mmCIF file of C-alpha atoms in Angstrom:
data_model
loop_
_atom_site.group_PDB
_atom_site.id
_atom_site.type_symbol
_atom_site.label_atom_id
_atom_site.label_comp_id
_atom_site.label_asym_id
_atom_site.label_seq_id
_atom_site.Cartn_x
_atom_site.Cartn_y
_atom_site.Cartn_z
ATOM 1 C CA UNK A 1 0.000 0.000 0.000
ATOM 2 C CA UNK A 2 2.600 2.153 1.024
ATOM 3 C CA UNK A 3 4.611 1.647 -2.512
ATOM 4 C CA UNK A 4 1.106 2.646 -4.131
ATOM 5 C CA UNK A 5 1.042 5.574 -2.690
ATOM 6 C CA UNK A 6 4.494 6.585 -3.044
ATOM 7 C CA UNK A 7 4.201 5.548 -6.889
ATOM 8 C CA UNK A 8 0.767 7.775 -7.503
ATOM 9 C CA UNK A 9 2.733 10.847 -5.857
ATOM 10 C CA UNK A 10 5.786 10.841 -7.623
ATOM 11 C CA UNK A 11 3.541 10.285 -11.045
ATOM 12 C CA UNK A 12 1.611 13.574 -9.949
ATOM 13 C CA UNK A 13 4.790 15.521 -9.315
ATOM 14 C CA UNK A 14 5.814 14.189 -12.525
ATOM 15 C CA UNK A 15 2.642 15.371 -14.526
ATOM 16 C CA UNK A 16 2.734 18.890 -12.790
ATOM 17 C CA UNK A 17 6.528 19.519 -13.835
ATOM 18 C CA UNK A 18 5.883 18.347 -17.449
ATOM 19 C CA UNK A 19 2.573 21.014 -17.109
ATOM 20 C CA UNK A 20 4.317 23.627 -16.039
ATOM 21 C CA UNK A 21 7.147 23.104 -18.722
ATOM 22 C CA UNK A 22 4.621 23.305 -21.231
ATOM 23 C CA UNK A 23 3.236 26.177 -20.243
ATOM 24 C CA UNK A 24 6.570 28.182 -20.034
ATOM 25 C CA UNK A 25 7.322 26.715 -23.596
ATOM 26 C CA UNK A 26 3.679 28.138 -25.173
ATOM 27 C CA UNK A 27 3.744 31.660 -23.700
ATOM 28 C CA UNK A 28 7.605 31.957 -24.902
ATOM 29 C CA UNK A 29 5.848 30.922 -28.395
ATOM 30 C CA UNK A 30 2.784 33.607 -27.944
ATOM 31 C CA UNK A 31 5.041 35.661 -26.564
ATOM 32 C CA UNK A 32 7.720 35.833 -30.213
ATOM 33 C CA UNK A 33 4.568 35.450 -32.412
ATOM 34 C CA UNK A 34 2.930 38.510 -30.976
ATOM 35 C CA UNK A 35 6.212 40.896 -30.603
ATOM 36 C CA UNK A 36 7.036 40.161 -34.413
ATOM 37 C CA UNK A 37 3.578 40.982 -35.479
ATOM 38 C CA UNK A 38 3.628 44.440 -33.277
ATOM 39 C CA UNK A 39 6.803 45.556 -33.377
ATOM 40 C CA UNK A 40 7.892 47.524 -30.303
ATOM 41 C CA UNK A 41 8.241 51.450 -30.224
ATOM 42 C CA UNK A 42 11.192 52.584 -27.869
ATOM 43 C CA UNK A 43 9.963 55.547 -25.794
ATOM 44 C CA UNK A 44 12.369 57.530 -23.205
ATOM 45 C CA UNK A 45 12.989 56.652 -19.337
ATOM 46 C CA UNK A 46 10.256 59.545 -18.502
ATOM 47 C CA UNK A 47 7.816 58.566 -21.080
ATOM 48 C CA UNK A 48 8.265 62.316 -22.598
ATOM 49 C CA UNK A 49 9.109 61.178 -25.892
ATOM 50 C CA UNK A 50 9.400 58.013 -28.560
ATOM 51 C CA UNK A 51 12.980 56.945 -29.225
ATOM 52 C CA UNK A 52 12.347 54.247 -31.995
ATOM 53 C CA UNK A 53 9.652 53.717 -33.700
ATOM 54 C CA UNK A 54 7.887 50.751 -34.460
ATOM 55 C CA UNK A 55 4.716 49.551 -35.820
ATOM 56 C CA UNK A 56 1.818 52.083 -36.091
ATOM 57 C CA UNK A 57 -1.739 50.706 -34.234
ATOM 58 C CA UNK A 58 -5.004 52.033 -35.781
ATOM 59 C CA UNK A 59 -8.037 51.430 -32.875
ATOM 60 C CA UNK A 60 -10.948 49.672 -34.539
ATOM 61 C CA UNK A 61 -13.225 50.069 -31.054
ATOM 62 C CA UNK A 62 -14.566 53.559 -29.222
ATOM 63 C CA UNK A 63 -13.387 53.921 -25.771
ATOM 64 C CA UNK A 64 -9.873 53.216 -24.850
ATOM 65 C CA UNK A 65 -8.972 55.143 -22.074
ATOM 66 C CA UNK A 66 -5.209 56.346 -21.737
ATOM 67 C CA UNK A 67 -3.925 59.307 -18.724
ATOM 68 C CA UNK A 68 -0.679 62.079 -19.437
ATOM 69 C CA UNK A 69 2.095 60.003 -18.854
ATOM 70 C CA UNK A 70 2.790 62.271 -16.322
ATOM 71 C CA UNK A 71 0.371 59.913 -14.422
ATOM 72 C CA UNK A 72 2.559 57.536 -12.152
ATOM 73 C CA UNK A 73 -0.104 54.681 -13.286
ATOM 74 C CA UNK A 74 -1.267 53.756 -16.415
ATOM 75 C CA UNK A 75 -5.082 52.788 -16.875
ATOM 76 C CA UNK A 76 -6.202 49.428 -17.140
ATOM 77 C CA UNK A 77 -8.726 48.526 -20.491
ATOM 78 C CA UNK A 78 -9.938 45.302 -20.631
ATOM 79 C CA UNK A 79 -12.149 43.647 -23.835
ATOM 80 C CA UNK A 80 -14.696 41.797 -23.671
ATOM 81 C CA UNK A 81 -17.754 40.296 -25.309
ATOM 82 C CA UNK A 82 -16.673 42.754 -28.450
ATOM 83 C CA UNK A 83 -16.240 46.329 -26.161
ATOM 84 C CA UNK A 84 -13.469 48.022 -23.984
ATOM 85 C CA UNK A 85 -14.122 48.244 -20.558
ATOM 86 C CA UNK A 86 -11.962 50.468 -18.033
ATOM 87 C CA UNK A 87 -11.221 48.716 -14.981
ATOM 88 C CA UNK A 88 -12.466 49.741 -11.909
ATOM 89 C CA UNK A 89 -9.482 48.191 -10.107
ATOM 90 C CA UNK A 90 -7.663 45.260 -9.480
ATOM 91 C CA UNK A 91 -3.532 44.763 -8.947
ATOM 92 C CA UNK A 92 -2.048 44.668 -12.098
ATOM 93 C CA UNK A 93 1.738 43.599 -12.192
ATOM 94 C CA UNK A 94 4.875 43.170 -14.769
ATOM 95 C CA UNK A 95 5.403 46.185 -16.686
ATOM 96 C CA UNK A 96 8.154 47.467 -14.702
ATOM 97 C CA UNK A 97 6.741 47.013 -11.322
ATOM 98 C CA UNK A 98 3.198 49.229 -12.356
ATOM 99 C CA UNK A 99 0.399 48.684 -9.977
ATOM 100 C CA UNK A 100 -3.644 49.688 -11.049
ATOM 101 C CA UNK A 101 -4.857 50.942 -7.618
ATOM 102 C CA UNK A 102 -7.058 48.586 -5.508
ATOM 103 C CA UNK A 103 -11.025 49.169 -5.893
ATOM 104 C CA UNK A 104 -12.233 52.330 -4.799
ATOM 105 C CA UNK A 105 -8.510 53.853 -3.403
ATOM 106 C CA UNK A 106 -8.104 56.495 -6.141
ATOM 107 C CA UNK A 107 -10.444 58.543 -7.845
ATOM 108 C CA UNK A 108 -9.341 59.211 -11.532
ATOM 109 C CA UNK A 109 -12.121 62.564 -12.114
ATOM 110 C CA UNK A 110 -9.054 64.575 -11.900
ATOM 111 C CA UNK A 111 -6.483 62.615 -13.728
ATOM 112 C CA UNK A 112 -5.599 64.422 -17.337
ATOM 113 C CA UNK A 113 -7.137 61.492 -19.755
ATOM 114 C CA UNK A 114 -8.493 61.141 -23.021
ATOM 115 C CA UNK A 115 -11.014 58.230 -24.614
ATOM 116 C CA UNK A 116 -9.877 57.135 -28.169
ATOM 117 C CA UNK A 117 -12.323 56.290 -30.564
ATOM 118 C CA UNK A 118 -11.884 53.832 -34.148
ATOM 119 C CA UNK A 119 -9.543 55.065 -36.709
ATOM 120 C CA UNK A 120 -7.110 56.761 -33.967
ATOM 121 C CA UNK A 121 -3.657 55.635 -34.284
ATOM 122 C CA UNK A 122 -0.769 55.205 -31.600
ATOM 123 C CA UNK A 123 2.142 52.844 -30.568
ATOM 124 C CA UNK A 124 2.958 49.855 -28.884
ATOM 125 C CA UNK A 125 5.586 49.791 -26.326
ATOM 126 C CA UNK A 126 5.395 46.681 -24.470
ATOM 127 C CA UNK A 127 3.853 42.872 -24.498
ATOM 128 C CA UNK A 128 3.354 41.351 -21.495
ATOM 129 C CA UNK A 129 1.812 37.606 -21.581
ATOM 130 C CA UNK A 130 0.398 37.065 -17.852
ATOM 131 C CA UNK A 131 -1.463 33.880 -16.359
ATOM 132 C CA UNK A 132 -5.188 34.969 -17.129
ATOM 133 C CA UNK A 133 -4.263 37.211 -20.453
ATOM 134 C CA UNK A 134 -1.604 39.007 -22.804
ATOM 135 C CA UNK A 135 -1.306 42.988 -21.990
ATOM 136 C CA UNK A 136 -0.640 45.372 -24.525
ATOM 137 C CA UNK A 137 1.211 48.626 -22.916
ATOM 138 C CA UNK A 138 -0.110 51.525 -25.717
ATOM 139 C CA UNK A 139 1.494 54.982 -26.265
ATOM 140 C CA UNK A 140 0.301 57.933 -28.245
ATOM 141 C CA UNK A 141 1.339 61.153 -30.095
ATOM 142 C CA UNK A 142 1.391 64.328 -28.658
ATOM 143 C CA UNK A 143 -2.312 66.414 -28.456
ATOM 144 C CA UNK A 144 -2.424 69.799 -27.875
ATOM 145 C CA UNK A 145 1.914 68.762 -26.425
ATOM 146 C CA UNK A 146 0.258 66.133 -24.040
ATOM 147 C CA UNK A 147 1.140 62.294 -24.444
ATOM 148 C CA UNK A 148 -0.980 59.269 -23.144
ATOM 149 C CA UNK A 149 -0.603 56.277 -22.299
ATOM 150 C CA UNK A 150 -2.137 53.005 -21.478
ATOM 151 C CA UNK A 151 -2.685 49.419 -21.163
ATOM 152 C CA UNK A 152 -4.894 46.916 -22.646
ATOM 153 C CA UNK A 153 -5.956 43.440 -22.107
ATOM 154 C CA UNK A 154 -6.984 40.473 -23.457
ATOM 155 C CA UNK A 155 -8.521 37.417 -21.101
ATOM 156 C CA UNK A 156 -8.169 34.200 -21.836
ATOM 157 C CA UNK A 157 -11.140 31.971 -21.881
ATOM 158 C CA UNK A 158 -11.058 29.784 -18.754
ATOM 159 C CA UNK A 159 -7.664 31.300 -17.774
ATOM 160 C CA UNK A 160 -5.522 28.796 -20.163
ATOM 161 C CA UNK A 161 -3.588 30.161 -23.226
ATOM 162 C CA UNK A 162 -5.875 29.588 -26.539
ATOM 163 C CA UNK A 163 -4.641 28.790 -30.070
ATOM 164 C CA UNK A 164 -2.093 31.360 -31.021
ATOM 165 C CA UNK A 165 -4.703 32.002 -34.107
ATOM 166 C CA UNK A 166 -7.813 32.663 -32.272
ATOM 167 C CA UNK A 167 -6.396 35.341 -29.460
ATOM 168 C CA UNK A 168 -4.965 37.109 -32.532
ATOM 169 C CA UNK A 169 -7.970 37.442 -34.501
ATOM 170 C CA UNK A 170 -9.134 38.695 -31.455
ATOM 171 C CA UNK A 171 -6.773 40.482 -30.778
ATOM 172 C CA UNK A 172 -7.591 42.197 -34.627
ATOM 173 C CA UNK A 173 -10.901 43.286 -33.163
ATOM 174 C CA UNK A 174 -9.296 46.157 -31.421
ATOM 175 C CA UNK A 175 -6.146 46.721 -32.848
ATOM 176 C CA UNK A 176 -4.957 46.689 -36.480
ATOM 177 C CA UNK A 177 -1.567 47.304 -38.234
ATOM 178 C CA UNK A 178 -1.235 50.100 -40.587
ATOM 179 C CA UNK A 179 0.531 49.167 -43.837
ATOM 180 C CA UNK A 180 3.545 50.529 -44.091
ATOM 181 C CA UNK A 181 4.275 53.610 -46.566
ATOM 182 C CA UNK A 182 5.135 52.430 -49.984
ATOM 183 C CA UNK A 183 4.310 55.488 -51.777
ATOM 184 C CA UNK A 184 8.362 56.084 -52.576
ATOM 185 C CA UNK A 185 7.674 54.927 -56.024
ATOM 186 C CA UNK A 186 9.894 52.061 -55.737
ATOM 187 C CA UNK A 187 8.743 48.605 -57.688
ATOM 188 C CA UNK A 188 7.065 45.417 -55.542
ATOM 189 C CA UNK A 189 8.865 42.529 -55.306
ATOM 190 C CA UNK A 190 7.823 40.442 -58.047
ATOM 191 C CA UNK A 191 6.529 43.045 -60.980
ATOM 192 C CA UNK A 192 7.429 41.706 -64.455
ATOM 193 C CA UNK A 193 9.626 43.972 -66.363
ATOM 194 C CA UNK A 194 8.109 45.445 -69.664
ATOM 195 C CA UNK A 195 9.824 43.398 -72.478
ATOM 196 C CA UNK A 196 12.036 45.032 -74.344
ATOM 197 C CA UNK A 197 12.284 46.472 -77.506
ATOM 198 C CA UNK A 198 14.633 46.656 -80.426
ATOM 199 C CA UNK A 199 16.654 49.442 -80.291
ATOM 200 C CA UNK A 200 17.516 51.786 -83.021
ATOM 201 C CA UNK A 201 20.492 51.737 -84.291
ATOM 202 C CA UNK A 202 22.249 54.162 -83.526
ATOM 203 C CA UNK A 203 22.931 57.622 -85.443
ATOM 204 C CA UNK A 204 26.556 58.740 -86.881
ATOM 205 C CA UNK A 205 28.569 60.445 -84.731
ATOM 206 C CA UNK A 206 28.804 63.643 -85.265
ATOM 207 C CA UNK A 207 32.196 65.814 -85.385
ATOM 208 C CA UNK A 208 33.940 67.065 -82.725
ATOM 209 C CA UNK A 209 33.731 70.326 -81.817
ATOM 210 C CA UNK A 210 37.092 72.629 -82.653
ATOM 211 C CA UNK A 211 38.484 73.532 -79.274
ATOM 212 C CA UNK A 212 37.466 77.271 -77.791
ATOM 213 C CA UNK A 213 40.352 79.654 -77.988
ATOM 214 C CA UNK A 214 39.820 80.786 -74.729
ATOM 215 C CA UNK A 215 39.563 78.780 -71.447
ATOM 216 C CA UNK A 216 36.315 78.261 -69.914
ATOM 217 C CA UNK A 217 34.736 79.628 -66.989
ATOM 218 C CA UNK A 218 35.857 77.988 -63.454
ATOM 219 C CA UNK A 219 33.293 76.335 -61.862
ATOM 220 C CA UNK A 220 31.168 77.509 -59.377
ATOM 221 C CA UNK A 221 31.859 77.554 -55.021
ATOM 222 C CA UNK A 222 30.743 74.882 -53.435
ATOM 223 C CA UNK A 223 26.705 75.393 -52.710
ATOM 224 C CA UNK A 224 25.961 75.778 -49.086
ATOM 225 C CA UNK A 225 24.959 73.143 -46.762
ATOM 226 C CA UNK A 226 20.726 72.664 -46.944
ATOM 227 C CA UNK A 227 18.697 74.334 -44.088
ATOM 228 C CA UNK A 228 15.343 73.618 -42.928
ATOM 229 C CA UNK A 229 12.977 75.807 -41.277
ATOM 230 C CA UNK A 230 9.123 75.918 -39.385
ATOM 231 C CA UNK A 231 6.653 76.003 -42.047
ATOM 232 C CA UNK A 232 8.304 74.563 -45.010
ATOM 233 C CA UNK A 233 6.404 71.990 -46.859
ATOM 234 C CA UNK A 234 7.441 68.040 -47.351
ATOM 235 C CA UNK A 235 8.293 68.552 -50.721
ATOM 236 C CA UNK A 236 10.500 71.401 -50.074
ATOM 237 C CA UNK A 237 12.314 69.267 -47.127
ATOM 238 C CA UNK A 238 12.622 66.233 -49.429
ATOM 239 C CA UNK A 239 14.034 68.324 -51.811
ATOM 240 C CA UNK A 240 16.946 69.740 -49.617
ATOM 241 C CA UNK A 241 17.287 66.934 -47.386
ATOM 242 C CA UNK A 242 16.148 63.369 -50.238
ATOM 243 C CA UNK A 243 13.566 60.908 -48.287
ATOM 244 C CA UNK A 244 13.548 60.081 -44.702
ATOM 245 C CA UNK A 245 15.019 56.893 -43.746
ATOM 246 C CA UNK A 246 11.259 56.166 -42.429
ATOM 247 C CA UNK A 247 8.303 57.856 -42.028
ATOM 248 C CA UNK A 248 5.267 57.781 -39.790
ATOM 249 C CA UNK A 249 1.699 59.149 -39.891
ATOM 250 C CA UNK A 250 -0.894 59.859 -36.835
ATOM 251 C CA UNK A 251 -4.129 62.071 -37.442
ATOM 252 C CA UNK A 252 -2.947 65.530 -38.806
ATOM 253 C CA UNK A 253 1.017 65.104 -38.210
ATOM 254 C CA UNK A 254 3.533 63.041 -40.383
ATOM 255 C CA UNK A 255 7.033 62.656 -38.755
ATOM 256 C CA UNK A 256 10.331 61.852 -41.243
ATOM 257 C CA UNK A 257 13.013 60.215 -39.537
ATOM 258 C CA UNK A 258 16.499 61.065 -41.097
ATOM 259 C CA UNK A 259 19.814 59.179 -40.032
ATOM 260 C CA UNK A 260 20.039 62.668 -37.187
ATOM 261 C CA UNK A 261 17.069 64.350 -37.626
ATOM 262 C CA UNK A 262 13.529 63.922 -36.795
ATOM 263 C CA UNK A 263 10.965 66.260 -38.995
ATOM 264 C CA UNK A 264 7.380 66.507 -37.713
ATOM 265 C CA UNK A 265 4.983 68.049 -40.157
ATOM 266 C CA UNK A 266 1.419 69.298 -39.172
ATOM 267 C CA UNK A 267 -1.274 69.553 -41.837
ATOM 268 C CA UNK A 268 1.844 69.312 -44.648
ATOM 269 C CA UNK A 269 3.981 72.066 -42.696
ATOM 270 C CA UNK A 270 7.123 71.361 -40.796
ATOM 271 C CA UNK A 271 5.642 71.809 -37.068
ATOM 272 C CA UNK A 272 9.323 70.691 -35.258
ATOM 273 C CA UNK A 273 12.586 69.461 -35.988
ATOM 274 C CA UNK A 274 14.461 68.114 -33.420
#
């Protein structure tokens, strides 16, 4: 009886390991799928500002509530049953050692905040896969030279992780990529080139010209480094400066990145440079 026993143990602390390895191994898997999909903006230590950007989010639901990240805590969104709910409470951990407040401890009628609505765009900073659900830490432009932020999450049914499909086509519900800007003129992978035609042959060539008796004019100083300036247009900055190594769009404003410059432009007009 006693080797029974002994036996059924061990093959329960055998089954829990090999669960709990399993586990680990699917939310490392969720965990690559979902960061390559939504690549990560980089934004500074005091949330002022985005360092690198990555993939641009357009909201497909109203009502996702971010605060000025001046705000030492983030608000909590949660979806379900197809609409975003603000939580009312409850501990949230793992971004960095952020907290939600408890139920009923802080009052948020006085926090700075805004409520996006479908077709706003912003970033995403930060994936966190927890027990219950995968958290989505979101980050927008500035409005009116205020920033928000967020966080947003997902539940999984009956606390386990789902298919990797289904909690992203969920996870499409709310959020969608936008396609990146291709409008540089540049040819898809792919196209079939025109064939070609017979060329001409070619006319005689023509005599040189005699030599000028007098020497000709030396050419001119070098032309001055390009400037840049509030109010110029994209074409005009293009033109000095050739295209951005990459560009980004939110509402009204369109930044250019250069290789040591970063070129906001409101309503078409350059609106900063830093």
């Amino acid at each position: 009886m006693k080797f029974s026993i002994g036996f059924a143990t061990l093959l329960l602390l055998v089954s829990s390991t090999a669960g709990t390895a399993s586990n680990a191994q699917n939310t490392d898997q969720l965990q690559k799928r979902l960061t390559d999909q939504y690549t990560l903006s980089k934004i500074t230590a005091d949330r002022s500002d985005l360092v690198t950007a990555g993939v641009v989010i357009v909201l497909q639901k109203d009502g996702l509530v971010m605060y000025s990240t001046d705000t030492g805590v983030p608000p909590l969104n949660i979806y379900r049953d197809g609409h975003l709910q603000i939580s009312n409470g409850s501990v949230f951990r793992g971004l960095g050692g952020m907290m939600m407040h408890a139920p009923g401890s802080a009052p948020t009628s006085g926090i700075p905040q805004r409520k996006f609505v479908t077709g706003e765009k912003f970033w995403v900073t930060a994936i966190t896969i927890q027990q219950d659900g995968v958290v989505f830490s979101v980050y927008s432009d500035p409005f009116n030279d205020v920033r928000y932020y967020g966080l947003l999450k997902f539940p999984f049914p009956k606390n386990s992780i789902p298919p990797a499909d289904d909690l992203q086509r969920t996870i499409a519900e709310v959020l969608s990529i936008q396609p990146a800007d291709n409008s540089g003129g540049g040819a898809q992978q792919g196209d079939a080139a025109p064939p070609a035609q017979a060329a001409a042959p070619p006319p005689p060539a023509a005599p040189p010209a005699p030599m000028p008796d007098i020497a000709p004019p030396p050419p001119p100083a070098d032309a001055p480094p390009p400037t840049i300036a509030l109010g110029q247009t994209k074409d005009q900055v293009t033109a000095a400066f050739g295209q951005p190594v990459k560009m980004a769009k939110l509402g009204t404003k369109e930044i250019y990145y250069y290789a040591d410059m970063k070129v906001t432009f409101t309503n078409g007009k350059v609106s900063n440079v830093e």
